[in-house]
CSV table of C-alpha atoms and ligand atoms in Angstrom, one decimal:
chain,number,residue,atom,x,y,z
A,61,UNK,CA,-5.6,-13.4,-4.7
A,62,UNK,CA,-6.5,-14.4,-8.2
A,63,UNK,CA,-5.8,-12.3,-11.2
A,64,UNK,CA,-8.0,-13.0,-14.2
A,65,UNK,CA,-6.5,-13.8,-17.6
A,66,UNK,CA,-8.8,-12.6,-20.4
A,67,UNK,CA,-9.6,-14.8,-23.3
A,68,UNK,CA,-9.2,-13.5,-26.9
A,69,UNK,CA,-12.9,-12.6,-27.0
A,70,UNK,CA,-12.7,-10.7,-23.7
A,71,UNK,CA,-9.6,-8.9,-24.9
A,72,UNK,CA,-11.6,-7.7,-27.9
A,73,UNK,CA,-14.3,-6.4,-25.6
A,74,UNK,CA,-11.8,-4.7,-23.4
A,75,UNK,CA,-10.2,-3.0,-26.5
A,76,UNK,CA,-13.7,-1.8,-27.5
A,77,UNK,CA,-14.4,-0.5,-24.0
A,78,UNK,CA,-11.0,1.3,-24.0
A,79,UNK,CA,-11.5,2.9,-27.4
A,80,UNK,CA,-14.9,4.3,-26.4
A,81,UNK,CA,-13.5,5.7,-23.2
A,82,UNK,CA,-10.7,7.4,-25.0
A,83,UNK,CA,-13.3,9.1,-27.2
A,84,UNK,CA,-15.3,10.1,-24.2
A,85,UNK,CA,-12.2,11.8,-22.7
A,86,UNK,CA,-11.5,13.5,-26.0
A,87,UNK,CA,-15.0,14.8,-26.4
A,88,UNK,CA,-15.4,15.9,-22.8
A,89,UNK,CA,-12.0,17.7,-22.7
A,90,UNK,CA,-13.0,19.9,-25.6
A,91,UNK,CA,-15.9,21.2,-23.6
A,92,UNK,CA,-14.0,22.3,-20.5
A,93,UNK,CA,-14.0,26.0,-20.0
A,94,UNK,CA,-13.8,28.7,-17.3
A,95,UNK,CA,-17.1,29.3,-15.6
A,96,UNK,CA,-18.4,25.8,-16.2
A,97,UNK,CA,-19.5,24.0,-13.0
A,98,UNK,CA,-18.2,20.6,-12.2
A,99,UNK,CA,-21.8,19.4,-12.2
A,100,UNK,CA,-22.1,20.4,-15.9
A,101,UNK,CA,-18.9,18.5,-16.6
A,102,UNK,CA,-20.5,15.4,-15.1
A,103,UNK,CA,-23.8,15.8,-16.9
A,104,UNK,CA,-22.1,16.3,-20.3
A,105,UNK,CA,-19.8,13.3,-19.6
A,106,UNK,CA,-22.7,11.0,-18.8
A,107,UNK,CA,-24.4,12.1,-22.0
A,108,UNK,CA,-21.3,11.3,-24.0
A,109,UNK,CA,-20.9,7.9,-22.4
A,110,UNK,CA,-24.5,7.0,-23.1
A,111,UNK,CA,-24.2,8.2,-26.7
A,112,UNK,CA,-21.7,5.4,-27.2
A,113,UNK,CA,-24.2,2.9,-25.7
A,114,UNK,CA,-22.1,2.5,-22.5
A,115,UNK,CA,-22.9,2.7,-18.8
A,116,UNK,CA,-20.9,5.1,-16.5
A,117,UNK,CA,-19.4,2.6,-14.2
A,118,UNK,CA,-18.7,4.9,-11.3
A,119,UNK,CA,-22.4,5.9,-10.9
A,120,UNK,CA,-23.7,4.4,-7.6
A,121,UNK,CA,-20.4,2.4,-7.2
A,122,UNK,CA,-20.3,2.1,-3.4
A,123,UNK,CA,-22.8,4.9,-3.4
A,124,UNK,CA,-20.7,7.3,-5.5
A,125,UNK,CA,-23.3,10.0,-6.5
A,126,UNK,CA,-22.2,11.0,-10.0
A,127,UNK,CA,-20.9,9.5,-13.2
A,128,UNK,CA,-17.5,11.2,-13.4
A,129,UNK,CA,-15.0,12.2,-10.7
A,130,UNK,CA,-14.0,15.8,-11.2
A,131,UNK,CA,-11.1,16.8,-8.9
A,132,UNK,CA,-9.8,20.4,-9.0
A,133,UNK,CA,-6.3,21.6,-7.8
A,134,UNK,CA,-5.6,20.2,-4.3
A,135,UNK,CA,-8.3,17.6,-4.8
A,136,UNK,CA,-6.6,14.3,-5.7
A,137,UNK,CA,-9.4,12.0,-6.8
A,138,UNK,CA,-13.1,11.3,-6.3
A,139,UNK,CA,-14.2,14.9,-6.5
A,140,UNK,CA,-18.0,15.0,-6.4
A,141,UNK,CA,-19.4,17.2,-9.1
A,142,UNK,CA,-21.2,20.3,-7.8
A,143,UNK,CA,-23.3,23.1,-9.2
A,144,UNK,CA,-21.5,25.5,-6.8
A,145,UNK,CA,-18.0,24.6,-8.0
A,146,UNK,CA,-17.1,26.7,-11.0
A,147,UNK,CA,-13.9,26.1,-13.0
A,148,UNK,CA,-11.6,29.1,-13.0
A,149,UNK,CA,-8.7,30.1,-15.2
A,150,UNK,CA,-5.5,28.6,-13.9
A,151,UNK,CA,-7.3,25.6,-12.3
A,152,UNK,CA,-6.1,22.0,-13.0
A,153,UNK,CA,-8.9,19.5,-13.3
A,154,UNK,CA,-8.6,15.8,-13.1
A,155,UNK,CA,-11.3,13.8,-15.0
A,156,UNK,CA,-11.6,10.2,-14.0
A,157,UNK,CA,-14.0,8.2,-16.0
A,158,UNK,CA,-15.1,4.6,-16.2
A,159,UNK,CA,-17.4,2.9,-18.8
A,160,UNK,CA,-18.9,-0.5,-19.2
A,161,UNK,CA,-19.3,-1.9,-22.7
A,162,UNK,CA,-21.0,-5.2,-23.1
A,163,UNK,CA,-20.1,-6.1,-19.5
A,164,UNK,CA,-16.5,-5.0,-19.7
A,165,UNK,CA,-14.9,-2.1,-17.9
A,166,UNK,CA,-12.4,0.5,-18.9
A,167,UNK,CA,-11.0,3.2,-16.6
A,168,UNK,CA,-8.9,6.2,-17.4
A,169,UNK,CA,-8.0,9.6,-16.0
A,170,UNK,CA,-6.4,12.8,-17.3
A,171,UNK,CA,-5.6,16.2,-15.7
A,172,UNK,CA,-6.2,19.3,-17.8
A,173,UNK,CA,-5.5,23.0,-17.3
A,174,UNK,CA,-8.2,25.6,-17.6
A,175,UNK,CA,-6.9,28.5,-19.7
A,176,UNK,CA,-3.4,29.6,-18.7
A,177,UNK,CA,-1.9,27.6,-15.9
A,178,UNK,CA,1.2,28.1,-13.8
A,179,UNK,CA,4.5,26.6,-15.0
A,180,UNK,CA,4.5,24.5,-11.7
A,181,UNK,CA,1.1,23.1,-12.6
A,182,UNK,CA,2.0,22.3,-16.2
A,183,UNK,CA,5.1,20.5,-15.1
A,184,UNK,CA,3.2,18.5,-12.5
A,185,UNK,CA,0.7,17.3,-15.1
A,186,UNK,CA,3.4,16.4,-17.6
A,187,UNK,CA,5.5,14.5,-15.1
A,188,UNK,CA,2.5,12.6,-13.7
A,189,UNK,CA,1.8,11.5,-17.3
A,190,UNK,CA,5.4,10.5,-17.8
A,191,UNK,CA,5.5,8.6,-14.5
A,192,UNK,CA,2.9,6.3,-16.0
A,193,UNK,CA,5.1,5.7,-19.1
A,194,UNK,CA,8.1,5.1,-16.9
A,195,UNK,CA,6.1,2.5,-15.1
A,196,UNK,CA,4.7,0.6,-18.0
A,197,UNK,CA,8.1,0.0,-19.5
A,198,UNK,CA,8.1,-2.9,-17.0
A,199,UNK,CA,4.6,-4.0,-17.8
A,200,UNK,CA,5.8,-7.2,-19.5
A,201,UNK,CA,5.0,-10.8,-19.1
A,202,UNK,CA,7.3,-12.5,-16.6
A,203,UNK,CA,8.1,-9.3,-14.6
A,204,UNK,CA,6.8,-8.8,-11.1
A,205,UNK,CA,4.4,-6.0,-10.4
A,206,UNK,CA,6.8,-4.1,-8.1
A,207,UNK,CA,8.9,-3.0,-11.0
A,208,UNK,CA,6.1,-0.9,-12.3
A,209,UNK,CA,5.4,0.7,-8.9
A,210,UNK,CA,9.1,1.3,-8.2
A,211,UNK,CA,9.7,3.0,-11.6
A,212,UNK,CA,6.7,5.3,-11.2
A,213,UNK,CA,7.8,6.3,-7.7
A,214,UNK,CA,11.5,6.8,-8.6
A,215,UNK,CA,10.6,9.1,-11.4
A,216,UNK,CA,8.0,11.2,-9.6
A,217,UNK,CA,10.1,11.4,-6.4
A,218,UNK,CA,13.1,12.6,-8.4
A,219,UNK,CA,11.2,16.0,-8.7
A,220,UNK,CA,10.4,16.1,-5.0
A,221,UNK,CA,6.8,15.2,-5.6
A,222,UNK,CA,4.7,13.1,-3.2
A,223,UNK,CA,3.3,9.8,-4.5
A,224,UNK,CA,-0.1,9.1,-3.0
A,225,UNK,CA,-0.1,5.9,-1.0
A,226,UNK,CA,-3.7,5.6,0.2
A,227,UNK,CA,-5.1,4.8,-3.2
A,228,UNK,CA,-3.8,2.4,-5.8
A,229,UNK,CA,-4.4,1.1,-9.3
A,230,UNK,CA,-6.1,-2.3,-9.9
A,231,UNK,CA,-6.9,-5.1,-12.1
A,232,UNK,CA,-10.0,-4.5,-14.3
A,233,UNK,CA,-12.4,-6.6,-16.4
A,234,UNK,CA,-15.9,-7.7,-15.7
A,235,UNK,CA,-15.5,-5.7,-12.5
A,236,UNK,CA,-14.1,-2.2,-12.1
A,237,UNK,CA,-11.7,-3.3,-9.3
A,238,UNK,CA,-10.1,-6.7,-9.7
A,239,UNK,CA,-6.9,-8.2,-8.3
A,240,UNK,CA,-4.1,-7.2,-8.1
A,241,UNK,CA,-3.8,-3.8,-6.3
A,242,UNK,CA,-1.2,-1.7,-8.1
A,243,UNK,CA,0.6,0.7,-5.8
A,244,UNK,CA,2.4,3.7,-7.3
A,245,UNK,CA,5.0,3.9,-4.5
A,246,UNK,CA,8.1,1.9,-3.8
A,247,UNK,CA,7.3,-1.8,-2.9
A,248,UNK,CA,9.4,-4.1,-0.8
A,249,UNK,CA,7.7,-7.3,-1.8
A,250,UNK,CA,7.7,-8.1,-5.5
A,251,UNK,CA,4.0,-8.7,-6.0
A,252,UNK,CA,2.3,-10.9,-8.7
A,253,UNK,CA,4.1,-12.1,-11.8
A,254,UNK,CA,2.6,-10.5,-14.9
A,255,UNK,CA,1.1,-12.7,-17.6
A,256,UNK,CA,-0.3,-12.1,-21.1
A,257,UNK,CA,-4.0,-11.5,-20.9
A,258,UNK,CA,-4.0,-9.5,-17.7
A,259,UNK,CA,-5.8,-6.2,-17.9
A,260,UNK,CA,-4.7,-3.5,-15.4
A,261,UNK,CA,-5.6,0.1,-14.6
A,262,UNK,CA,-2.4,1.9,-13.7
A,263,UNK,CA,-3.0,5.3,-12.2
A,264,UNK,CA,-0.3,7.4,-10.6
A,265,UNK,CA,-1.7,10.2,-8.3
A,266,UNK,CA,1.1,12.6,-7.7
A,267,UNK,CA,1.1,15.6,-5.4
A,268,UNK,CA,3.3,18.7,-5.9
A,269,UNK,CA,4.0,18.6,-2.1
A,270,UNK,CA,3.8,15.8,0.4
A,271,UNK,CA,2.2,12.4,-0.3
A,272,UNK,CA,-0.3,12.6,2.6
A,273,UNK,CA,-3.9,12.9,1.7
A,274,UNK,CA,-7.2,13.2,3.7
A,275,UNK,CA,-10.9,12.7,3.0
A,276,UNK,CA,-13.3,15.5,3.1
A,277,UNK,CA,-16.6,15.4,5.0
A,278,UNK,CA,-18.5,14.1,1.9
A,279,UNK,CA,-16.5,10.8,2.5
A,280,UNK,CA,-15.4,10.8,-1.1
A,281,UNK,CA,-13.3,13.8,-2.1
A,282,UNK,CA,-9.6,13.1,-1.4
A,283,UNK,CA,-7.4,16.2,-0.9
A,284,UNK,CA,-3.8,16.8,-0.3
A,285,UNK,CA,-3.1,17.4,3.4
A,286,UNK,CA,-0.7,20.2,2.7
A,287,UNK,CA,-3.0,21.9,0.2
A,288,UNK,CA,-0.6,21.3,-2.7
A,289,UNK,CA,-1.7,20.6,-6.3
A,290,UNK,CA,-2.3,17.0,-7.4
A,291,UNK,CA,-2.5,15.4,-10.8
A,292,UNK,CA,-3.8,12.0,-12.0
A,293,UNK,CA,-3.1,10.0,-15.1
A,294,UNK,CA,-4.6,6.6,-15.7
A,295,UNK,CA,-5.0,4.1,-18.5
A,296,UNK,CA,-6.3,0.6,-18.8
A,297,UNK,CA,-3.6,-1.6,-20.3
A,298,UNK,CA,-3.3,-5.2,-21.6
A,299,UNK,CA,-0.2,-7.3,-20.8
A,300,UNK,CA,0.9,-9.2,-23.9
A,301,UNK,CA,3.8,-11.4,-24.8
A,302,UNK,CA,5.6,-8.2,-25.9
A,303,UNK,CA,4.9,-4.5,-25.4
A,304,UNK,CA,1.9,-3.7,-23.3
A,305,UNK,CA,-1.1,-2.4,-25.2
A,306,UNK,CA,-2.6,0.8,-23.8
A,307,UNK,CA,-6.3,0.4,-24.4
A,308,UNK,CA,-7.5,3.9,-23.5
A,309,UNK,CA,-5.4,6.3,-25.5
A,310,UNK,CA,-7.0,8.7,-28.0
A,311,UNK,CA,-5.7,8.7,-31.5
A,312,UNK,CA,-3.7,11.8,-30.9
A,313,UNK,CA,-2.2,10.3,-27.8
A,314,UNK,CA,-1.2,7.1,-29.5
A,315,UNK,CA,0.6,9.0,-32.2
A,316,UNK,CA,2.5,10.9,-29.4
A,317,UNK,CA,3.3,7.8,-27.5
A,318,UNK,CA,4.8,6.0,-30.5
A,319,UNK,CA,8.6,6.4,-30.7
A,320,UNK,CA,9.3,8.4,-33.9
B,296,MF3,N1,-10.4,5.4,-11.2
B,296,MF3,C1,-11.0,5.3,-9.9
B,296,MF3,C2,-10.7,3.9,-9.4
B,296,MF3,O1,-10.2,3.2,-10.1
B,296,MF3,C3,-12.4,5.7,-9.9
B,296,MF3,C4,-13.4,5.1,-8.9
B,296,MF3,S1,-14.5,6.3,-8.5
B,296,MF3,C5,-15.8,5.5,-7.9
B,296,MF3,O2,-10.9,3.6,-8.2
B,296,MF3,F1,-16.6,6.4,-7.7
B,296,MF3,F2,-16.3,4.7,-8.7
B,296,MF3,F3,-15.5,4.9,-6.8
B,297,CO,CO1,-9.0,3.2,-11.6
């Protein structure tokens, strides 16, 4: 396994790719509403990506047939957009988006509620987000990767949630998926040692019920085996000699993430 270390020039491009992706999320989130099909979400998302001069990196990736993954309720990830699938009040919708800017990838996911959602759903979304921040406290030069995985898992499991094991985060750069793999569940082996200049996509996928998932017949859509809700939160981050830099936060999110 070899983990690429990005040069100063590459880091600038990764920052730019991340900033654009944050904008794409911000713009697309605003358009979500009851009655909209997940196909429309994809069409709109692709237009927004292209308006920034970027390429949607998921399109045709291993044959994926759309630009954006739109996963609703018990769908964990890789939900294929469909004209038949209309969003309804109370749904939770995970938008997973990747863009390529001047040859560099960024990757980020958020879960949003449609209209009023249950308390249970809102807590799942917020705790999934927080599990990411628990994890990246350990995203520092010199630490081994397992500290991130273990912190995410310990936090999510403290609520009785299931941490998805069949899918993991990843290194990212000139390719969408680079080494290392970044599990969100407890690790026995310590994994790679983090170094400044690594760029990583950290993406907890958390189920309200058990961790088990299965694939639907389309060979893409991953769903919870027990039918429980699932949430996803992902950012592309940069390891530095100090605090990690989160490359895919919107302006509003960066203000929230800063300790006041
Ligand atoms: N964020 C997901 C990942 O990192 C998205 C990949 S979807 C695919 O694997 F369609 F591109 F495979
Ligand atoms: Co990813």
